[in-house]
mmCIF file of C-alpha atoms and ligand atoms in Angstrom:
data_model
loop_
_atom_site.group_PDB
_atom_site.id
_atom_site.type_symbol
_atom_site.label_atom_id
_atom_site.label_comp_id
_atom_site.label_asym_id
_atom_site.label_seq_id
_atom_site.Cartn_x
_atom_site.Cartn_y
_atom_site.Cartn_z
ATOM 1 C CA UNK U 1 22.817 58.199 -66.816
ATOM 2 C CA UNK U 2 22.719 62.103 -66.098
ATOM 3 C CA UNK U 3 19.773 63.843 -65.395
ATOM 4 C CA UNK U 4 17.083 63.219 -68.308
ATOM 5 C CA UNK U 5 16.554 66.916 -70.153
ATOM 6 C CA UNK U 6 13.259 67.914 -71.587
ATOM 7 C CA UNK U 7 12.901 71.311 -73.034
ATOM 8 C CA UNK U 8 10.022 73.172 -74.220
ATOM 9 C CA UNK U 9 11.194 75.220 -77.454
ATOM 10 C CA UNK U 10 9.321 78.747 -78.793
ATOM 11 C CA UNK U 11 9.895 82.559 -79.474
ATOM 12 C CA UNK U 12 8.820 84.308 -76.756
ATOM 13 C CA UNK U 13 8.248 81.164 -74.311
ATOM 14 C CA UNK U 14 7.219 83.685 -71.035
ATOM 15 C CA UNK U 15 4.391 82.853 -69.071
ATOM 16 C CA UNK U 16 3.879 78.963 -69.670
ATOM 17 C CA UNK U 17 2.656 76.610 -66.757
ATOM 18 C CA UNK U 18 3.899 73.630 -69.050
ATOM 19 C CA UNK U 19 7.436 73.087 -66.517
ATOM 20 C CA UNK U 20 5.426 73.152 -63.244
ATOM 21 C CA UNK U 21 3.118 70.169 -64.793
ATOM 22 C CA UNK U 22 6.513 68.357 -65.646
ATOM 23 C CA UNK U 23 8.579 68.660 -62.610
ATOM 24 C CA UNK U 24 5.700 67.882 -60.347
ATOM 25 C CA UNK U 25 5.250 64.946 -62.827
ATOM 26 C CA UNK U 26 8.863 63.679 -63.035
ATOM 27 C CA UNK U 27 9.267 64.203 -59.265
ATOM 28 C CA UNK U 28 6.105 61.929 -58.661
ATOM 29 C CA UNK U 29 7.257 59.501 -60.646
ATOM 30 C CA UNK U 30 10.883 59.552 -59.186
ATOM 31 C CA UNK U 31 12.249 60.155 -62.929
ATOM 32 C CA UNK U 32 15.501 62.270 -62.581
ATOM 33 C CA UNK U 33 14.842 64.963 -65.097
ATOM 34 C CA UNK U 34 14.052 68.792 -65.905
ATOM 35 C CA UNK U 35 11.857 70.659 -67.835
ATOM 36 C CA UNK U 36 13.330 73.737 -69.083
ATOM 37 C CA UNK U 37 11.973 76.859 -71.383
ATOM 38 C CA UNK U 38 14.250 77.654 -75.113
ATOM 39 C CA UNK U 39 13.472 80.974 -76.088
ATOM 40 C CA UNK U 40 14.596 79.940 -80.001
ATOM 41 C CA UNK U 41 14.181 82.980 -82.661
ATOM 42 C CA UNK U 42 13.733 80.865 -85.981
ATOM 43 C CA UNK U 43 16.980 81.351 -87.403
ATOM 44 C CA UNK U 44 18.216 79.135 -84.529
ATOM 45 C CA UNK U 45 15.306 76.517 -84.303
ATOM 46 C CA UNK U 46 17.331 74.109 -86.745
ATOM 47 C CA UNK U 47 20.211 74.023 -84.565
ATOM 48 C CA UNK U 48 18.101 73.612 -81.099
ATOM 49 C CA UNK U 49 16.192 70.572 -82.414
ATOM 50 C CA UNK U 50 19.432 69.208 -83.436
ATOM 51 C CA UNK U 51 20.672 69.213 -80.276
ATOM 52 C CA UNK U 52 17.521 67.468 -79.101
ATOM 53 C CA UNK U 53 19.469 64.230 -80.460
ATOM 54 C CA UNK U 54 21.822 64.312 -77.404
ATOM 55 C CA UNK U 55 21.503 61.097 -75.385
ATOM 56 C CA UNK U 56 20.279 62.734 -72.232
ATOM 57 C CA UNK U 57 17.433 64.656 -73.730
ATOM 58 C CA UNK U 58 13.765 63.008 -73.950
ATOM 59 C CA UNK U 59 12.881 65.326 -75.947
ATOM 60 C CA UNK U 60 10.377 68.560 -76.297
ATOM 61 C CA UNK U 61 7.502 70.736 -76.833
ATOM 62 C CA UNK U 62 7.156 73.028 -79.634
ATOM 63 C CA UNK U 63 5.118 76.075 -78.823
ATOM 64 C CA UNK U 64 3.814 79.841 -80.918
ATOM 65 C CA UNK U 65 5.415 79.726 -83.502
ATOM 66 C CA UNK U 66 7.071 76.898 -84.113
ATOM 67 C CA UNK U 67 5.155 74.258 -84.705
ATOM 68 C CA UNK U 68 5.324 73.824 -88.408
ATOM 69 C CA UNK U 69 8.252 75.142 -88.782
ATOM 70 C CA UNK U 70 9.943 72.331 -86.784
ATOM 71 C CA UNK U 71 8.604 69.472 -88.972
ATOM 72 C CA UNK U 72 11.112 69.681 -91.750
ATOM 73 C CA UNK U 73 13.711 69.016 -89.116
ATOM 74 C CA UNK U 74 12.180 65.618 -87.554
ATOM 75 C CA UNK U 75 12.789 62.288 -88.953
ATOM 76 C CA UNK U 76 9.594 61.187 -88.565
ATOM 77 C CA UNK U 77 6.655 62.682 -88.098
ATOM 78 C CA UNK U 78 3.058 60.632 -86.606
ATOM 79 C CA UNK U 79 0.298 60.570 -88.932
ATOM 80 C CA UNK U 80 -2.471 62.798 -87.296
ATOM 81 C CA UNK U 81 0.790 65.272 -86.823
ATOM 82 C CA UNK U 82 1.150 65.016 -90.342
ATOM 83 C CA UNK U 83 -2.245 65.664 -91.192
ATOM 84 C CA UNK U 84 -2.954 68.419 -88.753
ATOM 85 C CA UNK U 85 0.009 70.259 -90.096
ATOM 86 C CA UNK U 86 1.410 70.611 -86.401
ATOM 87 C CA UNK U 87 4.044 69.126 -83.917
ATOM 88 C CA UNK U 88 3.625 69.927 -80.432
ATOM 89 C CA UNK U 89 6.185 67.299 -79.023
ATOM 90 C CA UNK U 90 8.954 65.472 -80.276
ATOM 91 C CA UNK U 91 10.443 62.769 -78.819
ATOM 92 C CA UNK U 92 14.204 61.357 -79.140
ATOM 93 C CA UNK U 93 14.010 57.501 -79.672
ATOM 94 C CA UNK U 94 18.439 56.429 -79.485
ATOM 95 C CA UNK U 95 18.612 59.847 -82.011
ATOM 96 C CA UNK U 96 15.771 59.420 -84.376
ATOM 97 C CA UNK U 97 13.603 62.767 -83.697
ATOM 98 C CA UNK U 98 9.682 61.800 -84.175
ATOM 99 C CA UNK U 99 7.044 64.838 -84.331
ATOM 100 C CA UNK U 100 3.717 64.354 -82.851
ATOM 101 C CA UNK U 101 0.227 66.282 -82.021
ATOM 102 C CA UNK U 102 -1.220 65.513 -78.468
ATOM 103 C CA UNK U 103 -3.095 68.793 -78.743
ATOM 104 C CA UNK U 104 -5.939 66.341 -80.474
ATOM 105 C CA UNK U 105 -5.522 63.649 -77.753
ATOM 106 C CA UNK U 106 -5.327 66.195 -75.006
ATOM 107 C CA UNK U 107 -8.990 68.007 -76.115
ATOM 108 C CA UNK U 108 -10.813 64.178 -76.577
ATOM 109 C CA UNK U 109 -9.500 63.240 -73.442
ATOM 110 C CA UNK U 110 -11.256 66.695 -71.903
ATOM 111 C CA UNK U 111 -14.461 66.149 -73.698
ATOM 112 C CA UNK U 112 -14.666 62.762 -72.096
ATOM 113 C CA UNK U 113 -14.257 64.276 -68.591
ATOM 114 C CA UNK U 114 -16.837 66.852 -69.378
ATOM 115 C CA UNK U 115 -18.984 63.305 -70.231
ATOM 116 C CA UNK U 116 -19.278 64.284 -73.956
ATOM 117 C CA UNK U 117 -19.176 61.625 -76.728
ATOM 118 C CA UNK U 118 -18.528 63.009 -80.086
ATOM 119 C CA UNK U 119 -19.752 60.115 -82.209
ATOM 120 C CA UNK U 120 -22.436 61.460 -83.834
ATOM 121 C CA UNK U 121 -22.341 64.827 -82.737
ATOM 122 C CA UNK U 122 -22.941 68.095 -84.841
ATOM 123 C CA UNK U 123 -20.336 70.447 -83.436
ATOM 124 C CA UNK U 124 -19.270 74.339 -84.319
ATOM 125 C CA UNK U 125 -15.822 74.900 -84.205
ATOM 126 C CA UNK U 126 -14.391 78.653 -83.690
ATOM 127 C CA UNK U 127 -11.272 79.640 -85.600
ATOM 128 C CA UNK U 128 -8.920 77.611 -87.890
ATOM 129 C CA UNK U 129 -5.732 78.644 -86.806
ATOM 130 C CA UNK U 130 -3.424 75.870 -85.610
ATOM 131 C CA UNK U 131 -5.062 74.620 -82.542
ATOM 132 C CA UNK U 132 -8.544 74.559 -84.495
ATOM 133 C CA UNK U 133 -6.908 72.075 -86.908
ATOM 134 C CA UNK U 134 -6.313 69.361 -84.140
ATOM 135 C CA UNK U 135 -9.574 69.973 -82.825
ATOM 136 C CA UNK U 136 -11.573 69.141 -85.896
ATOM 137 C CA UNK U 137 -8.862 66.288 -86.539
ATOM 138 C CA UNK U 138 -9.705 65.154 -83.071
ATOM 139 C CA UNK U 139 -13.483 65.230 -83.789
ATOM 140 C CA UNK U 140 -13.369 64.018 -87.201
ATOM 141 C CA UNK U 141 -11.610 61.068 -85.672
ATOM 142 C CA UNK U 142 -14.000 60.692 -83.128
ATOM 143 C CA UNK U 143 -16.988 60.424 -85.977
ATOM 144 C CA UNK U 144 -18.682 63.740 -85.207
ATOM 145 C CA UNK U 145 -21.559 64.057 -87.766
ATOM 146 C CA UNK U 146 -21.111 67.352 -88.885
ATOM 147 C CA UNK U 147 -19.170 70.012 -88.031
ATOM 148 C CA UNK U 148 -19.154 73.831 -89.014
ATOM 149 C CA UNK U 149 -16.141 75.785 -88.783
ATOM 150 C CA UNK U 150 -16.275 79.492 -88.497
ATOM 151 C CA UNK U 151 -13.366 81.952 -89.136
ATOM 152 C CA UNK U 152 -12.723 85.692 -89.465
ATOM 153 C CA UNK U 153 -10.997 84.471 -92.209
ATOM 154 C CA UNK U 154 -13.234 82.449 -94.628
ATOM 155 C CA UNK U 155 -10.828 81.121 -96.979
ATOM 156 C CA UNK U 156 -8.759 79.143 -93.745
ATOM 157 C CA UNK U 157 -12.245 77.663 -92.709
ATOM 158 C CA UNK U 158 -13.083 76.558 -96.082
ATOM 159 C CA UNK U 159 -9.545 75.129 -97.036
ATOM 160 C CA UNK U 160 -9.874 73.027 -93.403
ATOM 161 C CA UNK U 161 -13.165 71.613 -94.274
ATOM 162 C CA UNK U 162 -11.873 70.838 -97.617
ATOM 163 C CA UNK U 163 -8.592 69.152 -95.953
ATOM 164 C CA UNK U 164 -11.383 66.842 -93.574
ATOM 165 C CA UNK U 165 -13.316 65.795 -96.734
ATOM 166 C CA UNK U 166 -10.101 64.671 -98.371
ATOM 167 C CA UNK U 167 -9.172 62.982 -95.041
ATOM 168 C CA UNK U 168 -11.865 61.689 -93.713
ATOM 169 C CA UNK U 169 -14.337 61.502 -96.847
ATOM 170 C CA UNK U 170 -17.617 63.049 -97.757
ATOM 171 C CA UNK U 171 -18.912 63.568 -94.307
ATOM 172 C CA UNK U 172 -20.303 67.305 -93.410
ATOM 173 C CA UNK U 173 -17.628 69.536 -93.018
ATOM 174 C CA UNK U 174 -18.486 73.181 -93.881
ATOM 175 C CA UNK U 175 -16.106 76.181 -93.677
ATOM 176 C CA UNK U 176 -18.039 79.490 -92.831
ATOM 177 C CA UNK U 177 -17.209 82.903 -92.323
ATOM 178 C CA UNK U 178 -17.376 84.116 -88.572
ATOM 179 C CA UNK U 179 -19.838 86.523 -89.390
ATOM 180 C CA UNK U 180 -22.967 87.861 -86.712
ATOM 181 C CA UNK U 181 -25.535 86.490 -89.393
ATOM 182 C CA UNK U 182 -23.576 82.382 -89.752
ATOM 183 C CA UNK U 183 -22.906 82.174 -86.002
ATOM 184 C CA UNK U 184 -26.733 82.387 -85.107
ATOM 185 C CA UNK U 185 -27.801 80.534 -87.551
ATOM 186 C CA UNK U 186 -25.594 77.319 -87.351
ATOM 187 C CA UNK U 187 -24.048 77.565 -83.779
ATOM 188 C CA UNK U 188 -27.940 77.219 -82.332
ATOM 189 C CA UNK U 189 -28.404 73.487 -84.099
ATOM 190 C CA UNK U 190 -24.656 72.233 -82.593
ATOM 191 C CA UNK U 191 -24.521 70.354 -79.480
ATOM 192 C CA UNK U 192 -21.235 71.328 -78.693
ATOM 193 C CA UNK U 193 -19.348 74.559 -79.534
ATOM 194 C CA UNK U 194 -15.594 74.796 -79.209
ATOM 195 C CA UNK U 195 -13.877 77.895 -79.005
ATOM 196 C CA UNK U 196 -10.210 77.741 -80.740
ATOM 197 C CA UNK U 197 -10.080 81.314 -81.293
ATOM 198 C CA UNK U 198 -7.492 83.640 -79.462
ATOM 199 C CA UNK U 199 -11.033 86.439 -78.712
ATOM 200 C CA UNK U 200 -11.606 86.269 -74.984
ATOM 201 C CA UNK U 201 -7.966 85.621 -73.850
ATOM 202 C CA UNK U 202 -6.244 89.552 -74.099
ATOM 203 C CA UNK U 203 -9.877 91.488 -73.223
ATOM 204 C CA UNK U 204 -13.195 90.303 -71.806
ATOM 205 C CA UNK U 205 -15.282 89.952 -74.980
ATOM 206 C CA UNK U 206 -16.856 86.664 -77.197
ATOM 207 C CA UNK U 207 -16.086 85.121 -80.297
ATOM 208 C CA UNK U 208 -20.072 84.695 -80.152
ATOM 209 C CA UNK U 209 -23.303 86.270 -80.115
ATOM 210 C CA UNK U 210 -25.017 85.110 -76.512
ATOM 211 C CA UNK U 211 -28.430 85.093 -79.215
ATOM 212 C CA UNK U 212 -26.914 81.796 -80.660
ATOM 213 C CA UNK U 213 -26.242 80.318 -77.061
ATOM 214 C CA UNK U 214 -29.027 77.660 -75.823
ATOM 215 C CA UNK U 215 -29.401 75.086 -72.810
ATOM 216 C CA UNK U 216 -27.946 71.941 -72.852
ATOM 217 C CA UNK U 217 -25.505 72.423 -75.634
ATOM 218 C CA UNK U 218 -21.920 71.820 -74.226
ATOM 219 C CA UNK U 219 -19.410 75.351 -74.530
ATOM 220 C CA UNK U 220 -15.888 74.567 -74.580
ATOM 221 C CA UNK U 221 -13.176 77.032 -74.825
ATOM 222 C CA UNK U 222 -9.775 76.230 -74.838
ATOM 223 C CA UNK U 223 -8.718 79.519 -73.208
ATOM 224 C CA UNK U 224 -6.972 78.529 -69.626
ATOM 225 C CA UNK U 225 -5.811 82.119 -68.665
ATOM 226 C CA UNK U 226 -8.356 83.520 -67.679
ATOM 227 C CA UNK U 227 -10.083 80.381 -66.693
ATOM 228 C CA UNK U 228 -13.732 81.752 -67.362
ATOM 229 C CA UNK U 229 -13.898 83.795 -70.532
ATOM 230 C CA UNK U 230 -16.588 86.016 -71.566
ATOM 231 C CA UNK U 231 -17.684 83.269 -73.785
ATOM 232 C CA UNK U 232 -18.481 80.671 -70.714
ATOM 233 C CA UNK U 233 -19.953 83.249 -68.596
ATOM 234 C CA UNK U 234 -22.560 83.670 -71.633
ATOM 235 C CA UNK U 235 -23.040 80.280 -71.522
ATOM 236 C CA UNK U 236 -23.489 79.267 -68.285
ATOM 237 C CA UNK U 237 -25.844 82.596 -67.874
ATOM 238 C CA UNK U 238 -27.752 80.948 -71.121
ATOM 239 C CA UNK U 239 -27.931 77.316 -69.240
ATOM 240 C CA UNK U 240 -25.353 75.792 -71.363
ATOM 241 C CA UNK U 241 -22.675 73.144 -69.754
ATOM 242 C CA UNK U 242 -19.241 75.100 -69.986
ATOM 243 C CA UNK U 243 -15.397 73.304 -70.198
ATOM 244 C CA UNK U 244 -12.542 75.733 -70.211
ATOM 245 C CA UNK U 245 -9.146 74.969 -71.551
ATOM 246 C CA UNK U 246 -7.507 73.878 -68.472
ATOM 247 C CA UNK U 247 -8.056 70.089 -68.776
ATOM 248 C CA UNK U 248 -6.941 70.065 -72.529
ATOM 249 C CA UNK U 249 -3.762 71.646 -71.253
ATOM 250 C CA UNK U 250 -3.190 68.880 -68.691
ATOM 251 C CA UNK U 251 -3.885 66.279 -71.078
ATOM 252 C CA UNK U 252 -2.101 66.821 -73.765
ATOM 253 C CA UNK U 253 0.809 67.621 -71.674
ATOM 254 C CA UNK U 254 -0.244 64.489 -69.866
ATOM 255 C CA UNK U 255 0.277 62.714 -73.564
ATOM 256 C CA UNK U 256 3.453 63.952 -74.156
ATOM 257 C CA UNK U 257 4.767 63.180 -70.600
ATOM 258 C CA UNK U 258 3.882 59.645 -71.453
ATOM 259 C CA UNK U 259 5.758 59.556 -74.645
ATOM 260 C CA UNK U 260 8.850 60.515 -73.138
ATOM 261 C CA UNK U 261 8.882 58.447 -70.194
ATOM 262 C CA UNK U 262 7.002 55.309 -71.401
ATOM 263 C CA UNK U 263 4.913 55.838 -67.966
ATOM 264 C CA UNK U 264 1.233 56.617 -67.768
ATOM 265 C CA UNK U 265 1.425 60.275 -66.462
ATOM 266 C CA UNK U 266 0.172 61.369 -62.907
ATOM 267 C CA UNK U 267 -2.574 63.340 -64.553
ATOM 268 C CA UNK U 268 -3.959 64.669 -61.073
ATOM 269 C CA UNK U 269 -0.489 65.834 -59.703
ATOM 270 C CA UNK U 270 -0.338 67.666 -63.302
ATOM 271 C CA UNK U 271 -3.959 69.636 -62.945
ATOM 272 C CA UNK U 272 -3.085 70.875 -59.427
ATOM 273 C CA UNK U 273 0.334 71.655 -60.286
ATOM 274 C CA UNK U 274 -1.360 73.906 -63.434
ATOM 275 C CA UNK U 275 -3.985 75.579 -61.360
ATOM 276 C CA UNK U 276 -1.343 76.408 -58.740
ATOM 277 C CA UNK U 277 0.921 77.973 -61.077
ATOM 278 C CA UNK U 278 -1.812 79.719 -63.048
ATOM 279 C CA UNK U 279 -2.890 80.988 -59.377
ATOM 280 C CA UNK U 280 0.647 82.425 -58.927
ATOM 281 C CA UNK U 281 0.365 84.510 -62.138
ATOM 282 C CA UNK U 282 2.435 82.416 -64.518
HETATM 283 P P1 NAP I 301 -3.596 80.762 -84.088
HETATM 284 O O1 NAP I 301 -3.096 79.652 -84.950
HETATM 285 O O2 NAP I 301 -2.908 82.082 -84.114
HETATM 286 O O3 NAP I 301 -5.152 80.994 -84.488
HETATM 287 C C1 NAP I 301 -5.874 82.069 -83.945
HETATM 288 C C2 NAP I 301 -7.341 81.975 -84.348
HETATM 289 O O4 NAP I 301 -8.045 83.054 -83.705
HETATM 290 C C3 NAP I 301 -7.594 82.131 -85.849
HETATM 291 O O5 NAP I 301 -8.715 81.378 -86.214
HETATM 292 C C4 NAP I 301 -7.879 83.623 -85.958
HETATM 293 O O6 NAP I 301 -8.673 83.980 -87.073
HETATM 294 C C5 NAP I 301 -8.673 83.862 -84.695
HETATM 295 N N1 NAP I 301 -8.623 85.265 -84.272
HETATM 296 C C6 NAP I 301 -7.558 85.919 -83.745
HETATM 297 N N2 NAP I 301 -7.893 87.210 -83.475
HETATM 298 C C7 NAP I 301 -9.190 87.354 -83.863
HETATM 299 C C8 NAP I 301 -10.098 88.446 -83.854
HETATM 300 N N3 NAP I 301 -9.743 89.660 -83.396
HETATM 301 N N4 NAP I 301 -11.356 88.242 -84.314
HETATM 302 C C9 NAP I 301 -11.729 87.025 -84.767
HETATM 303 N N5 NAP I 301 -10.914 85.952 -84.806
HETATM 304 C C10 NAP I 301 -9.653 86.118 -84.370
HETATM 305 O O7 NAP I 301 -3.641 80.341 -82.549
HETATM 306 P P2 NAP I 301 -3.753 78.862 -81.948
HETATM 307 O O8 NAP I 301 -2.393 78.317 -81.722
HETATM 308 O O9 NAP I 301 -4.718 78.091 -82.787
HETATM 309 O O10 NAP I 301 -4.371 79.168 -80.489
HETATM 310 C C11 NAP I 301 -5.705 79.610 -80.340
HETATM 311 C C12 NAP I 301 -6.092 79.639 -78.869
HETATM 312 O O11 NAP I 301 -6.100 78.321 -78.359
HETATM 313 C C13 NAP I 301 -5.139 80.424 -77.972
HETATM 314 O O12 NAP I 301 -5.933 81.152 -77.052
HETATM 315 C C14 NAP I 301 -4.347 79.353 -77.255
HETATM 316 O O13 NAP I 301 -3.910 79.768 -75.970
HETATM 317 C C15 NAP I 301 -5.391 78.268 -77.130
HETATM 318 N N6 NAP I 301 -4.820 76.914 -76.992
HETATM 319 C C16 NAP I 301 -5.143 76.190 -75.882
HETATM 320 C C17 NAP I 301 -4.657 74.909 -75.743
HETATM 321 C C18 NAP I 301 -4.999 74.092 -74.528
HETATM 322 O O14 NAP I 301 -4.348 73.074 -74.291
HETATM 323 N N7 NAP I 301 -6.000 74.471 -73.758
HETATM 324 C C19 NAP I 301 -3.826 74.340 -76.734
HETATM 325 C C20 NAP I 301 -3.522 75.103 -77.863
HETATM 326 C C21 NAP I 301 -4.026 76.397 -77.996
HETATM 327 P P3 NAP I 301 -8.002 84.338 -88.514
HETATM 328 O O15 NAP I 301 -7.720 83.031 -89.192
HETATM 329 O O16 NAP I 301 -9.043 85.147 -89.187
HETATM 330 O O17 NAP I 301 -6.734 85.130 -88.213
#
């Protein structure tokens, strides 16, 4: 067999550390196969997953802004995939495309290296774009008690909550508007706050009030560039435990790796492979 071909698939696709965690996976592992960047305007995304069918290629990664618009073109798509309304990696089983989500995977398996358990938990959730959707899947899942999500936009909050309560049944989800007055009054009562929100990533400022920050509570933003955010120096300055987005990166790449290959992924050679391209400017 040739030399296996994974690709990672999105318009622009600059800047991503997502082949150095591959090829330092795949050469740990002795696999003989590449990871390489598809810089697909939409127009052509049909044809690029098509070729994804080729017998050499595992498959891919879908990135901004891409993945919804690749699900029509799968033949299958996993359920939580389906239900977050996202495909970050598809894999090519003899042909058959299948769409999945390891963005939701990725973030529980970074909670539980930050030592967090959300069973039970009352969580607020920052945004409701695409990445906020597998988060609050993820937690749902995981039985968090309650969970408020709080958007710029109202209506996206509210229509996600309503999406959880259809999913997951009459549990607490509440869609809130991101406004000064809603973010100190329900972020303060949440043990763990989770920043899916682009606000800290371009320009050093917080999707937060530091008023609603408090000790102990666990502040997780799933920023990785830069690796502490306005939003986690707040915290940490307000005694709060702080996670940034580096280990969801690894592990949902780490899940996808291991849907390709069928091999538990070298999760370690991943992380140090991400920091030192993130150290290099990538
Ligand atoms: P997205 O779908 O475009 O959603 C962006 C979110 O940010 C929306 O909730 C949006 O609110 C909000 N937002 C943007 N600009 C804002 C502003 N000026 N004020 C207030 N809210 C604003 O993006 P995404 O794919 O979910 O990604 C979000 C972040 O997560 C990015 O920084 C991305 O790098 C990161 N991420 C990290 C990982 C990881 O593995 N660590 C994985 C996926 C994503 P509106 O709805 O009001 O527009």
């Amino acid at each position: 067999m040739s030399t296996r071909q994974v690709y990672l698939l999105g318009h622009p696709v600059r800047h991503s550390v997502s082949p150095a965690m591959h090829a330092a996976a795949f050469r740990e592992l002795g696999i003989d196969a590449r990871y390489d960047l598809r810089d697909v305007p939409l127009d052509d995304l049909g044809l690029a997953i098509a070729r994804l069918r080729e017998p050499n290629v595992l498959g891919a990664n879908i990135t901004v802004p891409h993945k919804q618009a690749a699900m029509p073109y799968l033949d299958e798509i996993a359920e939580a995939a389906a239900e977050i309304g996202a495909v970050n990696t598809i894999c090519n089983r003899q042909g058959r495309l299948v769409g999945y989500n390891t963005d939701a995977p990725g973030f529980l398996a970074a909670l539980a290296e930050a030592g967090f358990d959300p069973r039970g938990a009352t969580v607020a959730l920052l945004g409701a774009g695409g990445a906020a959707r597998a988060v609050a899947h993820a937690l749902a899942e995981a039985d968090a008690a309650e969970l408020f999500i709080l958007n710029r936009t109202s209506d996206r909050a509210v229509s996600l909550a309503q999406a959880l309560v259809a999913r997951f049944g009459a549990r607490a989800y509440w869609g809130l508007p991101a406004t000064r007055q809603q973010l100190e009054e329900w972020v303060p009562r949440c043990a763990l706050v989770v920043n899916c929100t682009t606000l800290g990533m371009h320009e050093p400022v917080s999707p937060l009030p530091s008023s609603a920050l408090r000790p102990g509570m666990l502040v997780v933003d799933i920023i990785y560039n830069p690796p502490r955010t306005r939003l986690l120096a707040e915290a940490e300055a307000a005694g709060a435990r702080t996670q940034n987005g580096l280990p969801m990166l690894v592990h949902q790449a780490a899940a996808a790796f291991a849907l390709w290959t069928g091999q538990p992924a070298p999760v370690e050679t991943m992380r140090a492979a991400a920091q030192a391209a993130l150290a290099q400017g990538v």
